[in-house]
Amino acid sequence: MKKDESRGALVAAVHRREDFPRGGHAVVAMVGRSNVGKSSLLNRLLGADVARVGKTPGKTRGIYFYETRDGHHIADLPGAGYARRSKEEREGWARLADELFGSGRVSLALRLIDSRVPDASADVELRDYLEGVGVPSLAVATKWDRVGAAERVRARRAIEAEHGAVWPVSAKTGEGIDELRREIRRVISRGEERAHG
Ligand code: GDP
């Protein structure tokens, strides 16, 4: 297989920390509640349909790593909605997520927030969790196409009040995707400069 054909491809499906991919790629982690639009955004960022959209929420799975065209990895963490999971499954997820975030390899976490639900407690918990473990994160407002033109300023302010600077995106129309990709590249290269200089 030629190298370019492998871009946007699944690199690893990880259920144990020993299996986190090696090789020094910068890792961008995507987190958010089930149904927030994570799979749809992931497919857009990768420019390929690799993640299943509308899958059963809360189904147990590991952390999936994909390689982007820009040469970094995106780690897709299962939805942080938890509602339909057993306590054991939740704890298993938390342990693996803790191990990933504690590994020092995550350059950036994308916190996905439903544009129309800016103050869900699970999203606020994720924000605080990432701050606590020292992982830089960006708030990404999903399904922005569903917010009408007249509502956008107010909707954006409501999200910013809870989550700080926000990148609104629509996986449906593609709005905001290039801007988000640019910001991801910017944060990663800033981290690399810091590491090397
Ligand atoms: P996940 O559970 O977080 O992975 O969310 P999915 O990507 O599976 O999306 C959940 C639902 O929201 C699906 O019905 C999608 O079609 C819909 N959806 C996802 N992104 C968008 C978007 O940008 N705009 C609109 N209108 N719907 C979206």
Coordinates of C-alpha atoms and ligand atoms in Angstrom, one line a residue:
M1 CA 0.0 0.0 0.0
K2 CA 1.3 3.5 -0.9
K3 CA 1.8 5.8 2.0
D4 CA -0.9 8.3 1.1
E5 CA -3.5 5.6 0.9
S6 CA -2.9 4.8 4.6
R7 CA -3.8 8.3 5.6
G8 CA -7.1 8.7 7.4
A9 CA -6.8 5.0 8.3
L10 CA -7.4 3.2 11.6
V11 CA -4.0 2.8 13.3
A12 CA -5.1 0.9 16.4
A13 CA -8.1 -0.1 18.5
V14 CA -6.8 -0.1 22.0
H15 CA -8.3 -1.8 25.1
R16 CA -5.1 -1.9 27.2
R17 CA -2.5 0.8 27.8
E18 CA 0.3 -1.5 26.5
D19 CA -1.3 -1.2 23.0
F20 CA -1.2 2.6 22.7
P21 CA 0.5 3.2 19.3
R22 CA 4.2 4.2 19.5
G23 CA 6.2 6.2 17.0
G24 CA 6.0 9.7 18.4
H25 CA 3.0 11.0 16.5
A26 CA 1.3 13.9 18.2
V27 CA -2.1 12.8 19.5
V28 CA -5.3 14.8 19.4
A29 CA -8.0 13.3 21.6
M30 CA -11.7 13.7 20.8
V31 CA -14.1 13.6 23.8
G32 CA -17.8 14.3 24.2
R33 CA -21.1 12.8 25.1
S34 CA -22.7 10.1 23.0
N35 CA -24.6 11.6 20.1
V36 CA -22.8 14.9 20.2
G37 CA -21.6 14.3 16.6
K38 CA -18.1 12.9 17.3
S39 CA -18.1 10.2 14.6
S40 CA -19.4 12.7 12.0
L41 CA -16.7 15.2 12.9
L42 CA -14.0 12.6 13.0
N43 CA -14.9 11.5 9.5
R44 CA -14.8 15.1 8.3
L45 CA -11.4 15.8 9.9
L46 CA -10.0 12.6 8.4
G47 CA -11.7 13.3 5.0
A48 CA -12.9 9.7 5.0
D49 CA -15.8 7.7 6.3
V50 CA -14.1 5.6 8.9
A51 CA -16.2 6.0 12.1
R52 CA -19.7 4.8 12.3
V53 CA -22.3 7.5 12.6
G54 CA -25.4 7.0 14.7
K55 CA -24.1 3.8 16.4
T56 CA -25.7 2.5 19.6
P57 CA -24.7 5.0 22.3
G58 CA -22.8 3.7 25.2
K59 CA -21.6 0.5 23.5
T60 CA -18.4 -0.6 25.1
R61 CA -15.3 -0.1 22.9
G62 CA -11.8 0.9 23.3
I63 CA -9.9 4.0 22.2
Y64 CA -9.5 4.1 18.4
F65 CA -6.5 5.8 16.9
Y66 CA -6.6 7.2 13.3
E67 CA -3.9 8.9 11.3
T68 CA -4.7 12.2 9.6
R69 CA -3.4 13.6 6.4
D70 CA -1.4 16.1 8.5
G71 CA 0.5 13.1 10.0
H72 CA -0.8 13.2 13.5
H73 CA -3.0 10.8 15.3
I74 CA -6.6 11.4 16.4
A75 CA -7.7 9.3 19.4
D76 CA -11.5 8.7 19.4
L77 CA -12.6 8.1 23.0
P78 CA -15.9 6.5 23.5
G79 CA -18.8 8.9 24.4
A80 CA -18.7 10.3 27.9
G81 CA -22.4 10.0 28.3
Y82 CA -22.2 6.8 30.2
A83 CA -25.9 6.5 30.9
R84 CA -26.4 3.0 29.5
R85 CA -23.2 1.5 30.8
S86 CA -22.5 -0.5 33.9
K87 CA -20.4 0.9 36.6
E88 CA -17.6 -1.6 35.7
E89 CA -17.6 -0.4 32.1
R90 CA -17.5 3.2 33.2
E91 CA -14.5 2.5 35.4
G92 CA -12.7 0.6 32.7
W93 CA -13.2 3.6 30.3
A94 CA -12.0 6.0 32.9
R95 CA -8.9 4.0 33.6
L96 CA -7.9 3.8 29.9
A97 CA -8.7 7.4 29.4
D98 CA -6.7 8.4 32.5
E99 CA -3.8 6.3 31.2
L100 CA -3.9 8.1 27.8
F101 CA -4.2 11.6 29.3
G102 CA -1.6 10.8 31.9
S103 CA 0.9 9.5 29.3
G104 CA 2.0 13.0 28.4
R105 CA 1.4 12.1 24.7
V106 CA -1.9 14.0 24.2
S107 CA -1.1 17.4 22.6
L108 CA -4.6 18.6 22.5
A109 CA -8.1 17.4 23.4
L110 CA -11.2 18.5 21.4
R111 CA -14.1 18.8 23.8
L112 CA -17.2 18.4 21.7
I113 CA -20.3 20.3 22.8
D114 CA -23.7 20.2 21.3
S115 CA -24.3 23.8 20.0
R116 CA -27.8 23.7 21.5
V117 CA -26.9 22.3 24.9
P118 CA -24.0 24.5 26.1
D119 CA -24.2 23.7 29.8
A120 CA -24.5 19.9 30.0
S121 CA -22.9 18.8 33.2
A122 CA -20.9 16.0 31.6
D123 CA -19.2 18.6 29.3
V124 CA -18.4 20.8 32.3
E125 CA -16.9 17.7 34.1
L126 CA -14.8 16.9 31.1
R127 CA -13.5 20.5 30.9
D128 CA -12.5 20.3 34.6
Y129 CA -11.0 16.9 34.3
L130 CA -8.8 17.9 31.4
E131 CA -7.7 21.0 33.2
G132 CA -6.9 18.9 36.2
V133 CA -4.7 16.5 34.2
G134 CA -3.0 19.4 32.5
V135 CA -4.0 18.5 28.9
P136 CA -4.7 21.6 26.7
S137 CA -8.2 21.5 25.2
L138 CA -10.4 23.3 22.8
A139 CA -14.2 23.6 22.9
V140 CA -15.8 22.5 19.6
A141 CA -19.5 23.4 19.1
T142 CA -21.0 20.6 16.9
K143 CA -24.1 20.7 14.6
W144 CA -23.6 24.5 14.1
D145 CA -25.9 24.2 11.0
R146 CA -28.8 23.7 13.3
V147 CA -28.3 27.1 14.9
G148 CA -30.1 29.7 12.8
A149 CA -28.3 32.9 11.7
A150 CA -30.3 35.0 14.1
E151 CA -29.3 32.8 17.0
R152 CA -25.6 32.4 16.4
V153 CA -24.2 35.3 18.4
R154 CA -26.2 34.4 21.4
A155 CA -25.6 30.7 21.1
R156 CA -21.8 31.2 20.8
R157 CA -21.8 33.5 23.8
A158 CA -23.6 30.9 25.9
I159 CA -21.0 28.3 25.0
E160 CA -18.1 30.6 25.6
A161 CA -19.5 31.6 29.0
E162 CA -19.1 27.9 30.1
H163 CA -16.2 26.7 28.0
G164 CA -14.0 29.6 26.8
A165 CA -13.0 30.1 23.2
V166 CA -15.1 27.9 20.9
W167 CA -14.7 26.5 17.4
P168 CA -18.2 26.1 15.8
V169 CA -18.4 23.3 13.2
S170 CA -20.9 21.5 11.1
A171 CA -20.0 18.0 10.0
K172 CA -23.0 18.2 7.8
T173 CA -22.1 21.3 5.7
G174 CA -18.4 21.4 6.4
E175 CA -18.5 24.8 8.0
G176 CA -15.7 25.5 10.4
I177 CA -13.8 22.3 9.6
D178 CA -10.8 24.0 7.9
E179 CA -10.5 26.6 10.7
L180 CA -10.5 23.7 13.2
R181 CA -7.9 21.8 11.3
R182 CA -5.7 24.9 11.2
E183 CA -6.0 25.5 14.9
I184 CA -5.1 21.8 15.6
R185 CA -2.0 22.2 13.4
R186 CA -1.1 25.5 15.2
V187 CA -1.4 23.9 18.7
I188 CA 0.6 20.9 17.7
S189 CA 3.4 22.9 16.1
R190 CA 3.5 25.2 19.1
G191 CA 3.9 22.1 21.4
E192 CA 6.7 20.7 19.2
E193 CA 8.6 24.0 19.2
R194 CA 8.4 24.0 22.9
A195 CA 9.6 20.4 23.1
H196 CA 12.6 21.1 20.8
G197 CA 13.5 24.6 21.6
Ligands
GDP1 P1 -21.5 10.4 18.2 O1 -22.4 9.5 18.9 O2 -21.0 11.5 19.0 O3 -20.4 9.7 17.4 O4 -22.4 11.2 17.1 P2 -22.7 10.8 15.5 O5 -21.6 11.4 14.7 O6 -23.0 9.4 15.4 O7 -24.0 11.8 15.3 C1 -25.2 11.6 16.1 C2 -26.3 12.2 15.3 O8 -26.2 13.6 15.0 C3 -26.5 11.5 13.9 O9 -27.8 11.4 13.6 C4 -25.8 12.5 12.9 O10 -26.3 12.5 11.6 C5 -26.2 13.8 13.6 N1 -25.1 14.9 13.3 C6 -23.8 14.7 13.6 N2 -23.1 15.9 13.2 C7 -24.1 16.7 12.7 C8 -24.0 18.0 12.1 O11 -23.0 18.7 12.0 N3 -25.2 18.6 11.8 C9 -26.4 17.9 11.9 N4 -27.5 18.6 11.5 N5 -26.5 16.7 12.4 C10 -25.3 16.1 12.8

